[in-house]
CSV table of C-alpha atoms and ligand atoms in Angstrom, one decimal:
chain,number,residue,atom,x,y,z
A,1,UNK,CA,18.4,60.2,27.8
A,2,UNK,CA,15.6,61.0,29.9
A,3,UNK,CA,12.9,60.5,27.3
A,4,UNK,CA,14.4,57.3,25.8
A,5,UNK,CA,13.7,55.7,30.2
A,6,UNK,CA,10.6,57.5,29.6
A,7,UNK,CA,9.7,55.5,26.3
A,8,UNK,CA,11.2,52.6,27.1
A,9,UNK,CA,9.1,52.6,30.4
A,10,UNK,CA,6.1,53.1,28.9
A,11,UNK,CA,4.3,49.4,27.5
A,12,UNK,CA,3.1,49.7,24.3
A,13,UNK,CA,-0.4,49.0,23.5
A,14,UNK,CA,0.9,45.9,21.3
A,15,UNK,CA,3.0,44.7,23.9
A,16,UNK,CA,0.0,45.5,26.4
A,17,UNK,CA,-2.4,43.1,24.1
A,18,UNK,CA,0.3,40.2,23.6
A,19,UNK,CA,1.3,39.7,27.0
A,20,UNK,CA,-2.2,39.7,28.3
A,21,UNK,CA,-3.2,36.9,25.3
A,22,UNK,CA,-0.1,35.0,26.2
A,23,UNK,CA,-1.6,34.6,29.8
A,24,UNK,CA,-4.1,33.0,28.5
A,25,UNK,CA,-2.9,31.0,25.7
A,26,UNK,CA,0.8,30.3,26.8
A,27,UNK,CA,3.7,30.4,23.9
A,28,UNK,CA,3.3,29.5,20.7
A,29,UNK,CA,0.9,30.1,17.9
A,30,UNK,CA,-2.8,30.1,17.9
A,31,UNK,CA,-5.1,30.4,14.4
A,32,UNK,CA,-8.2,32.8,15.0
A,33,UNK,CA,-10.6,29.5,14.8
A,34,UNK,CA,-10.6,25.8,14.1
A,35,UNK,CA,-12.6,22.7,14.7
A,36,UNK,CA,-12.2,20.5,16.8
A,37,UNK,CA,-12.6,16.7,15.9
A,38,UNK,CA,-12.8,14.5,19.2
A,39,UNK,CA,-16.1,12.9,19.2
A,40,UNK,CA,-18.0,10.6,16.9
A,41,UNK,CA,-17.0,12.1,13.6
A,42,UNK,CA,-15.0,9.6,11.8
A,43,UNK,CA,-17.3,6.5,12.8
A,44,UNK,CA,-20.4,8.8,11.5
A,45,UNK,CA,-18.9,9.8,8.3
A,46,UNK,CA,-16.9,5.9,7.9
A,47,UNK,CA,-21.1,4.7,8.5
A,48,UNK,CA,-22.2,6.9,5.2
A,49,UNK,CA,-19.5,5.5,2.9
A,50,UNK,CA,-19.8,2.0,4.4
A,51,UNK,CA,-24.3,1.9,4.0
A,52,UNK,CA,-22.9,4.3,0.7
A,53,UNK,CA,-25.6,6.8,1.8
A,54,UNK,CA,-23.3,9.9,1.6
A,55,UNK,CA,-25.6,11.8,-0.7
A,56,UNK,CA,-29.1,13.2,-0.6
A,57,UNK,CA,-30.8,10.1,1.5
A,58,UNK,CA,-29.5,9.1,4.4
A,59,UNK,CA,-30.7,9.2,7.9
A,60,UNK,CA,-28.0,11.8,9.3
A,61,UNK,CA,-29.9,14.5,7.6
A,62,UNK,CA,-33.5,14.0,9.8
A,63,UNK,CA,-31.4,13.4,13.1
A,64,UNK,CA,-29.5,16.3,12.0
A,65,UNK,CA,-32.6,18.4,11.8
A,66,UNK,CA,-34.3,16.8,14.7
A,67,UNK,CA,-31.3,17.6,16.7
A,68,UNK,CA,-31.4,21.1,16.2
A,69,UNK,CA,-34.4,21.7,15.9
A,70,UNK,CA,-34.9,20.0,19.6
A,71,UNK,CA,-31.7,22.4,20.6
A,72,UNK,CA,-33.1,25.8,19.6
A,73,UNK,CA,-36.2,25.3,20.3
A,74,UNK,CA,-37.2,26.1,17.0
A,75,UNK,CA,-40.6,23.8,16.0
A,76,UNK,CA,-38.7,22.9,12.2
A,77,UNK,CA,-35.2,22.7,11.3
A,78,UNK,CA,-34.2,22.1,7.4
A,79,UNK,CA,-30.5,21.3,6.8
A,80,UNK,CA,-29.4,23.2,3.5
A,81,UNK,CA,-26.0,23.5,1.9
A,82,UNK,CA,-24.4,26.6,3.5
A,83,UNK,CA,-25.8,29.4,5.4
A,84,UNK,CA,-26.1,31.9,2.8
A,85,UNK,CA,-28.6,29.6,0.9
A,86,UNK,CA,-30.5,29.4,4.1
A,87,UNK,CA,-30.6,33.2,4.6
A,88,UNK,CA,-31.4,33.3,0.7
A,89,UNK,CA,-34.3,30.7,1.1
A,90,UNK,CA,-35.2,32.0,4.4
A,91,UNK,CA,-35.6,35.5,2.7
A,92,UNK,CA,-37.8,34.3,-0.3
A,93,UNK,CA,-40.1,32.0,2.0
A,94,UNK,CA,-40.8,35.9,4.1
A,95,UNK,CA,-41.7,37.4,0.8
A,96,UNK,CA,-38.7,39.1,-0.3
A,97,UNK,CA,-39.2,39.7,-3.4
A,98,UNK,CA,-37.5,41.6,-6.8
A,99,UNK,CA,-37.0,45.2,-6.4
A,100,UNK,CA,-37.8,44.9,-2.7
A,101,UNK,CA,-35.5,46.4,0.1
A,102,UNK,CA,-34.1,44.4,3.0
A,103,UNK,CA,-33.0,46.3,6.1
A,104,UNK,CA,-29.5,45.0,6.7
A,105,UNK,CA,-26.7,45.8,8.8
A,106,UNK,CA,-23.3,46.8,7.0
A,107,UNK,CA,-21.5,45.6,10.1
A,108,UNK,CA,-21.6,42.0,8.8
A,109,UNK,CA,-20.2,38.7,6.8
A,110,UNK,CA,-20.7,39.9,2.8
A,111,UNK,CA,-23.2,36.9,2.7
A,112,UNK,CA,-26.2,38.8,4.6
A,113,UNK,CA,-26.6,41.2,1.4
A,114,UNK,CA,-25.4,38.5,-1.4
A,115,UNK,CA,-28.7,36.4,-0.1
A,116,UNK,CA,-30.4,39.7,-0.3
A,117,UNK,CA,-29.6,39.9,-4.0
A,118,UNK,CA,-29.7,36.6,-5.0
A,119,UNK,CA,-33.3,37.0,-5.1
A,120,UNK,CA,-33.3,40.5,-6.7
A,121,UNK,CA,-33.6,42.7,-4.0
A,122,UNK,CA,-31.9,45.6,-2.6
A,123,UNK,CA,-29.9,45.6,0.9
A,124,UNK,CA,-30.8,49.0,2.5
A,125,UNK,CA,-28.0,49.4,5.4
A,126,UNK,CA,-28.5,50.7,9.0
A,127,UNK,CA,-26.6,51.2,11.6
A,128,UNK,CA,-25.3,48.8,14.9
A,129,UNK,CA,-25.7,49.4,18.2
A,130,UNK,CA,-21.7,49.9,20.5
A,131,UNK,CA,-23.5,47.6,23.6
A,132,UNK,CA,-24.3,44.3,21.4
A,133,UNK,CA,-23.1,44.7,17.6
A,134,UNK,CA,-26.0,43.9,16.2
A,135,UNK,CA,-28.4,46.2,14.6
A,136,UNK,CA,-29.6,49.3,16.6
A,137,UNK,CA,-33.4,49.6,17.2
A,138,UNK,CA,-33.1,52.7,17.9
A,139,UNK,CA,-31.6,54.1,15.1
A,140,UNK,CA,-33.5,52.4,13.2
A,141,UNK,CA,-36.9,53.7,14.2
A,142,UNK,CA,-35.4,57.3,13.8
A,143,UNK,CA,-34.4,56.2,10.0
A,144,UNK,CA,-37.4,54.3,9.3
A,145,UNK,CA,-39.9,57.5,10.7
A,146,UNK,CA,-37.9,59.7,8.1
A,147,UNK,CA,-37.5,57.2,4.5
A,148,UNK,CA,-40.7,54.5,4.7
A,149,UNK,CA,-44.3,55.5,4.0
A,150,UNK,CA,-46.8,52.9,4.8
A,151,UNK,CA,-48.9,51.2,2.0
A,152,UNK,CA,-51.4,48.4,1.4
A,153,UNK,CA,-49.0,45.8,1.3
A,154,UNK,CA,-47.0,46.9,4.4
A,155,UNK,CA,-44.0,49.8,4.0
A,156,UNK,CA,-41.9,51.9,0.8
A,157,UNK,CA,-39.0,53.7,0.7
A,158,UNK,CA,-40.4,57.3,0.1
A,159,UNK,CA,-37.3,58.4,-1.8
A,160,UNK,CA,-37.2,55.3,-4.2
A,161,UNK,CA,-40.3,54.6,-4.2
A,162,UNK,CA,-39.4,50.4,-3.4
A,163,UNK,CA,-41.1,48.1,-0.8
A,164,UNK,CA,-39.2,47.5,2.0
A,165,UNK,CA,-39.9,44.0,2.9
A,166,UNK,CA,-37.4,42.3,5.7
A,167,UNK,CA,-34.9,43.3,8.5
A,168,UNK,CA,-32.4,40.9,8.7
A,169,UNK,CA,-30.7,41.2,12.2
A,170,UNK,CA,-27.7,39.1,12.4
A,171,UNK,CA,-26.1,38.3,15.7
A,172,UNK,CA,-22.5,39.6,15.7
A,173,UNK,CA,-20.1,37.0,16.6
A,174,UNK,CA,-22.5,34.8,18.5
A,175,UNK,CA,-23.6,38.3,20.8
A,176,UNK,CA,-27.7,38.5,20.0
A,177,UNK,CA,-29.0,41.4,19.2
A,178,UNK,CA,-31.5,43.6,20.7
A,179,UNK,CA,-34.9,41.6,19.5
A,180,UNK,CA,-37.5,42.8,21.5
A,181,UNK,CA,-37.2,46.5,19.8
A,182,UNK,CA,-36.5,44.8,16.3
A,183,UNK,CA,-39.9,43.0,16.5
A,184,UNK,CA,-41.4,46.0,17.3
A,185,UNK,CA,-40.3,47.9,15.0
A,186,UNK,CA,-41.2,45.2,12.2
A,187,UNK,CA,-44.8,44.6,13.9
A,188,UNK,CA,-45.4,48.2,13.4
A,189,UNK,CA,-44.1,48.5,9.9
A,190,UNK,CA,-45.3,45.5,8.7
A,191,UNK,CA,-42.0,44.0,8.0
A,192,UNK,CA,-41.1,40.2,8.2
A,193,UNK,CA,-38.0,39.6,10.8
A,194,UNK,CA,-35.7,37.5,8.9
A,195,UNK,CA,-33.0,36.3,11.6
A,196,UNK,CA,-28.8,35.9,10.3
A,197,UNK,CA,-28.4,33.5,13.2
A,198,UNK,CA,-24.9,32.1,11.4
A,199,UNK,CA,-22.8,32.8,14.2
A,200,UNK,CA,-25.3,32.5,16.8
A,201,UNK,CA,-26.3,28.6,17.3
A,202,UNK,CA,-25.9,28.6,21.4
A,203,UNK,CA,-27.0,31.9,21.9
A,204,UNK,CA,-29.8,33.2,24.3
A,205,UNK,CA,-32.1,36.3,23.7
A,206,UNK,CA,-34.1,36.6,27.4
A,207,UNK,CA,-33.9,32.9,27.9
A,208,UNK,CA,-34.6,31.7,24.4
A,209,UNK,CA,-32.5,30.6,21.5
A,210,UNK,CA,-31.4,32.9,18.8
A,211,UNK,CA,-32.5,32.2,15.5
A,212,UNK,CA,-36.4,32.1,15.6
A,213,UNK,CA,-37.7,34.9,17.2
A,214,UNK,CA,-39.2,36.2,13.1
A,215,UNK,CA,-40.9,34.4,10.6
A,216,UNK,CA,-37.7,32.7,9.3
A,217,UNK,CA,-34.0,32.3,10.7
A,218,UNK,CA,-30.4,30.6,9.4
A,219,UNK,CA,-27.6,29.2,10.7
A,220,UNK,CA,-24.1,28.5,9.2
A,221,UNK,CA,-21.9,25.2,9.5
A,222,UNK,CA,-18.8,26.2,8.1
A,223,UNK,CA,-15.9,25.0,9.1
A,224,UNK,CA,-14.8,28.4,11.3
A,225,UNK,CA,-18.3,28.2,12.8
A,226,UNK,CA,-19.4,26.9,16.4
A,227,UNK,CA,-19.9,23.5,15.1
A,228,UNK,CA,-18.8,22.4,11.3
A,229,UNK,CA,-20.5,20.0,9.0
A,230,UNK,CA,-17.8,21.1,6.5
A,231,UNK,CA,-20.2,23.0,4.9
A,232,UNK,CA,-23.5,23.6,5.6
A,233,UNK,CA,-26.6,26.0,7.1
A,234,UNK,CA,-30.0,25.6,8.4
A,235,UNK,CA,-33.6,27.2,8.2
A,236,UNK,CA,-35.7,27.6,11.1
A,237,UNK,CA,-38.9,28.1,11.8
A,238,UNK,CA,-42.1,27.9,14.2
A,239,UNK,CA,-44.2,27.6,11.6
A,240,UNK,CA,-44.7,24.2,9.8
A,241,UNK,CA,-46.1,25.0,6.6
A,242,UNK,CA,-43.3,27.5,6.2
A,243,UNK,CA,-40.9,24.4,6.7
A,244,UNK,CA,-42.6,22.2,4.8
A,245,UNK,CA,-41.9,24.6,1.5
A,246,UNK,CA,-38.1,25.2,2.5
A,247,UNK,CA,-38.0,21.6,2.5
A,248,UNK,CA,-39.4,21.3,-1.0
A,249,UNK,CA,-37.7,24.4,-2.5
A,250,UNK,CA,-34.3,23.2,-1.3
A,251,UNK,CA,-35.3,20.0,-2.8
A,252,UNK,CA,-35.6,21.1,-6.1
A,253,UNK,CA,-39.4,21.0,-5.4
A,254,UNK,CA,-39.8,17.9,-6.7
A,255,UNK,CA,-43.5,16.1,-5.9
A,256,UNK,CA,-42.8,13.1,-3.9
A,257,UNK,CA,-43.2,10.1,-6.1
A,258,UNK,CA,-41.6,6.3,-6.9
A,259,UNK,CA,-40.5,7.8,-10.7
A,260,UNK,CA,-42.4,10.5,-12.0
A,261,UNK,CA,-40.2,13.9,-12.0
A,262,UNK,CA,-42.5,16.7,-11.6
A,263,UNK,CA,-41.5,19.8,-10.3
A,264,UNK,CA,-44.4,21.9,-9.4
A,265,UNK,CA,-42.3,25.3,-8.6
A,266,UNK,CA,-38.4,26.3,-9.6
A,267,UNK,CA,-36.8,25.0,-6.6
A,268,UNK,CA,-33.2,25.1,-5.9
A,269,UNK,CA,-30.8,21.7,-5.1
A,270,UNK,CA,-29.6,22.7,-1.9
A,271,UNK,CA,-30.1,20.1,0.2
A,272,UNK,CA,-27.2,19.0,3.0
A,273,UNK,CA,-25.6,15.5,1.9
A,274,UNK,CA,-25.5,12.8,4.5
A,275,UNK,CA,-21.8,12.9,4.6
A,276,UNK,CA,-22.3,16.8,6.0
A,277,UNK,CA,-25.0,16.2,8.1
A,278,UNK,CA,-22.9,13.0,9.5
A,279,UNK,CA,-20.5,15.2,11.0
A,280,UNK,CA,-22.7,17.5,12.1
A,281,UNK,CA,-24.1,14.8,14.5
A,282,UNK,CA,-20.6,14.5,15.7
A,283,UNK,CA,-20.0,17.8,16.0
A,284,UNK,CA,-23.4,18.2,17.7
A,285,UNK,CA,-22.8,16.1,20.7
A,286,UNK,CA,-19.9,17.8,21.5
A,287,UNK,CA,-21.3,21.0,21.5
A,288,UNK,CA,-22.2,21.9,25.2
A,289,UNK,CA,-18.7,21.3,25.7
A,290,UNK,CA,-18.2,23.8,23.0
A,291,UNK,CA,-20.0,26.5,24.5
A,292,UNK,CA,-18.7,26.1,28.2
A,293,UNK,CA,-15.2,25.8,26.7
A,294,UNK,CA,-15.7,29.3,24.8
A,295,UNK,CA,-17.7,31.1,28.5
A,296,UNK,CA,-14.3,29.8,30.3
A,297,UNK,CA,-11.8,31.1,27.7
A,298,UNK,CA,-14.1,34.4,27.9
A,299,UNK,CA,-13.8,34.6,31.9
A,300,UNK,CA,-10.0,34.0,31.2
A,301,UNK,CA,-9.5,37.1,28.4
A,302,UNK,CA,-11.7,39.1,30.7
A,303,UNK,CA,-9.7,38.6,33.6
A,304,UNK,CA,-6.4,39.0,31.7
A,305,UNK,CA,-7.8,42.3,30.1
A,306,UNK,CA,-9.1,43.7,32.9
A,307,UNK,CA,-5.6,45.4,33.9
A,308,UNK,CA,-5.0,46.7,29.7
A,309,UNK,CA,-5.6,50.1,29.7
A,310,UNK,CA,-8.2,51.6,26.4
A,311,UNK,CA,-8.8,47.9,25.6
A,312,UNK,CA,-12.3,46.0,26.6
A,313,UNK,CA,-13.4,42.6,26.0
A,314,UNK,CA,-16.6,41.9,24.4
A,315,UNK,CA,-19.0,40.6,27.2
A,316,UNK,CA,-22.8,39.2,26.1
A,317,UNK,CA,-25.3,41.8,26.5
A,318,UNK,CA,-28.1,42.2,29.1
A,319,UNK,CA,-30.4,39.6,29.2
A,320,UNK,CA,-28.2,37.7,26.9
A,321,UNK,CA,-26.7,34.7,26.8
A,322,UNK,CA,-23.4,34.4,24.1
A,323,UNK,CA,-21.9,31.5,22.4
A,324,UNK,CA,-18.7,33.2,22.7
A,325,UNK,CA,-18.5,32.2,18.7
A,326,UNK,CA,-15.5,34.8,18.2
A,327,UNK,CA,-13.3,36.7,20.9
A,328,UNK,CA,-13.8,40.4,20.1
A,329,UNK,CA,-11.4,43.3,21.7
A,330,UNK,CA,-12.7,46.3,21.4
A,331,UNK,CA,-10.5,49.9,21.7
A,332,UNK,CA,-11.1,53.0,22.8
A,333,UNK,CA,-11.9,55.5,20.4
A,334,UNK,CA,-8.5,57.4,21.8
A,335,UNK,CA,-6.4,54.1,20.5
A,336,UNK,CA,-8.4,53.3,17.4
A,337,UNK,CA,-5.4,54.7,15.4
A,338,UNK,CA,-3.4,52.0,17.1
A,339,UNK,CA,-5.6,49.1,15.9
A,340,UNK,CA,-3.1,48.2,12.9
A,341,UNK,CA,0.0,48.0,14.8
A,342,UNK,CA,-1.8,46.0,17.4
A,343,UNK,CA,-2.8,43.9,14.4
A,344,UNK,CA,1.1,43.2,13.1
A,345,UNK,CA,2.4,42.8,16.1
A,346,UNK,CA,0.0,40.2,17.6
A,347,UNK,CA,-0.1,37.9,14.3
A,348,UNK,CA,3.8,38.7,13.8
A,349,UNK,CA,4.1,37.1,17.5
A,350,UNK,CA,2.0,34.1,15.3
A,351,UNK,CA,-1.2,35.0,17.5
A,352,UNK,CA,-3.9,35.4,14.6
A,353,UNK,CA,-6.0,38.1,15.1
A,354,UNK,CA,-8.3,39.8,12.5
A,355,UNK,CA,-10.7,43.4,12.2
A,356,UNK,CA,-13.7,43.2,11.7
A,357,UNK,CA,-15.4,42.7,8.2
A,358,UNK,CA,-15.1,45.8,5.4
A,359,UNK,CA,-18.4,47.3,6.0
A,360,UNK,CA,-20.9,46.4,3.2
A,361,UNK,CA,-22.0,49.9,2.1
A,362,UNK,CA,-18.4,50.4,1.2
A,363,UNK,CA,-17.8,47.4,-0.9
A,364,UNK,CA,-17.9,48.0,-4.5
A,365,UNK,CA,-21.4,45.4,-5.4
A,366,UNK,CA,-23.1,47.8,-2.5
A,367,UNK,CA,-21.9,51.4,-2.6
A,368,UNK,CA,-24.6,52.4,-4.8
A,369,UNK,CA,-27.6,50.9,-2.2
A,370,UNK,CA,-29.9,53.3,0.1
A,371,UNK,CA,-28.2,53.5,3.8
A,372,UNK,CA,-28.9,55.1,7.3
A,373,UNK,CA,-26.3,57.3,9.1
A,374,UNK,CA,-23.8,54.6,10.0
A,375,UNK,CA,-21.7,56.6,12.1
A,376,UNK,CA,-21.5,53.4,15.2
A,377,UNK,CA,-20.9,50.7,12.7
A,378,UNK,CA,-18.0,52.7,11.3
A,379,UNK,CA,-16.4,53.3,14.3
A,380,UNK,CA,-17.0,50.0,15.7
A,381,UNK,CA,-15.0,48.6,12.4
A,382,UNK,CA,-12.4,51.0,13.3
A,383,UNK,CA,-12.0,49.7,16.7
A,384,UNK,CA,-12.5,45.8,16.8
A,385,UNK,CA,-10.0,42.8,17.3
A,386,UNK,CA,-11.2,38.9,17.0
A,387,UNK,CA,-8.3,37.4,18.8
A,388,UNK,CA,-8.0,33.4,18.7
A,389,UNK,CA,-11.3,31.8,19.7
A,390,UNK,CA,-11.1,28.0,18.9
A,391,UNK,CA,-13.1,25.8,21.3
A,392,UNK,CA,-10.3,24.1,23.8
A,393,UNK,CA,-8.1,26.7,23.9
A,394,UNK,CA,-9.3,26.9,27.7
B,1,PLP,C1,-20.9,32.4,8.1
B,1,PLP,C2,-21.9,33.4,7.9
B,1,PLP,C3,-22.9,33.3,6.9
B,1,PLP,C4,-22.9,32.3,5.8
B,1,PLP,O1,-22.6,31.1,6.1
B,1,PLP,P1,-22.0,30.1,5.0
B,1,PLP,O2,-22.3,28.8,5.6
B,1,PLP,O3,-20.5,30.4,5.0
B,1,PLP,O4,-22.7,30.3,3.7
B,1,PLP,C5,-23.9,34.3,6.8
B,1,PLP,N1,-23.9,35.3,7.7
B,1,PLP,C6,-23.0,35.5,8.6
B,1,PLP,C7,-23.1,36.7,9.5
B,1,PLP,C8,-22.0,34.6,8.8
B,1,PLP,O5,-21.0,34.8,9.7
């Protein structure tokens, strides 16, 4: 009798987690992440089919690229298809070559290592950091003094023998990663910095935007990203002849001309249509309201979850400013056995929530590939909750 007051007494962690989400987001159902279509986006996209420039030409696609370029600060923007091509283009243009080695972090979207091995290369996983999600510098420099030798070129992997070409930090649901000690580290071991700035477009490292801090960086237009062009990604880059190939390789590198076809390299036809980038202007006005929408529903989660016991809410690191892309939880290692049930009940109670991605060294295509300890990134997979995100739902 006693111990059935005593259990019935106690709050649940599930309970714990659905009643401080329903302060925030009232009853009924919330999905993990839509977009939101309030601004221009019909006129844009009516314009395209009206001029019937919804294809390759069309002058959505420059403003597109001006716009964000002008955004991030970046010197060049080049609208692509998706995000992985960028990343996949992004990665050749840096030198990544077959049989190379590409630092990666296995606590990310599937797409960081498929870009990796589109071009015949090898992802080599290392481990993330608890305090921003991203790729640990520190770690890393401990992995890096015991398996890469240096050589002309730059660095090998002493046990395989294989250049390692590229880190590829990505920023883990819009939080940036720690940068400064990445660029050291590939300074010192001759290694380009290839940015996975997907989830990231509104995010600050020290005052500057995410995306081109390396040689290279990409960012994803899905439609669960920050903005949406339906589909759709982006190189950047400060460097301009680096910009001007990613145009012409995504282009299917043909030489500009009224009707000769010559292709002078084997280029790629992944060029954004006008249709995409049209909504992507949309979507682009409307993104500072975006972001301040996603701070305030951050403020509001924090506050709610400040009084949930073993439970923390993902905050932007030091010197950071996030884009708040996706809402993270994140449980104490005590609870961590807790994190299903937490999961049931809160989508049950038609609140979507979602772990974390499988890590990547443990997916069959990458089991076989070289690897740090990844002790962090394994427990952080253990132990992280997106909960429902969607711009507006503050
Ligand atoms: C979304 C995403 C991508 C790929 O973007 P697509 O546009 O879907 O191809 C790459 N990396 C990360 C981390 C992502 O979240």
């Amino acid at each position: 009798m006693q111990q059935d007051v005593a259990t019935a007494m106690k709050t649940s962690l599930e309970q714990s987690v659905i009643q401080a989400l329903r302060s925030v987001l009232g009853d009924g159902s919330c999905v993990l992440h839509e977009p939101r279509f309030q601004g221009n986006e019909q006129a844009y996209v009516q314009e395209c089919i009206t001029s019937t420039f919804v294809s390759s030409v069309g002058r959505y696609v420059d403003r597109f690229e001006q716009e964000l370029a002008a955004f991030t600060g970046a010197r060049r923007a080049v609208a692509v298809v998706n995000g992985t091509a960028a990343l996949q283009v992004a990665l050749q243009l840096a030198g990544v070559q077959a049989g190379d080695e590409v630092i990666v972090p296995t606590l990310t979207f599937v797409a960081t290592a498929n870009a990796v091995h589109y071009l015949g290369a090898t992802p080599h996983f290392v481990d993330s950091a608890e305090d921003t999600l991203g790729m640990d510098p520190a770690a890393l420099k401990d992995w890096l003094k015991h398996v890469a030798e240096p050589t002309a070129a730059g660095s090998r992997n002493r046990h395989t023998g294989c250049p390692i070409r590229a880190i590829v930090p990505m920023h883990t649901f819009g939080h940036p990663c720690d940068l400064e000690g990445l660029l050291t580290i590939a300074h010192d071991y001759r290694l380009a910095l290839v940015e996975d700035a997907a989830e990231s477009l509104g995010s600050y490292y020290q005052g500057q935007h995410t995306g081109a801090f390396g040689e290279l960086g990409a960012l994803s237009f899905n439609g669960n990203k920050v903005i949406t062009t339906g589909g759709g990604g982006a190189i950047l880059t400060n460097d301009e002849r680096l910009a001007d190939h990613a145009k012409h390789l995504t282009t299917t590198a043909k030489q500009p001309h009224r009707w000769d076809y010559v292709h002078d390299e084997i280029g790629y036809n992944f060029r954004m249509p006008n249709l995409n980038a049209a909504l992507g202007c949309a979507q682009f006005e409307q993104l500072p309201s975006f972001l301040a929408s996603k701070r305030r529903l951050a403020e509001r989660y924090a506050e709610a979850f400040r009084g949930v016991e073993s439970v923390r809410l993902m905050r932007e690191p030091k010197d950071c400013r996030s884009n708040y892309w996706l809402q993270t939880l994140l449980l104490d290692e005590a609870v961590a056995d807790q994190r299903d049930a937490v999961l049931t009940a809160t989508n049950d109670a038609g609140l979507m929530t979602r772990p974390a991605w499988g890590l990547l060294h443990q997916l069959p295509p990458y089991q076989q590939c070289p690897r740090a300890p990844l002790s962090v990134a394994e427990s952080l997979a253990r132990r992280l909750i997106n909960i429902p995100s969607s711009a507006g739902l503050a």
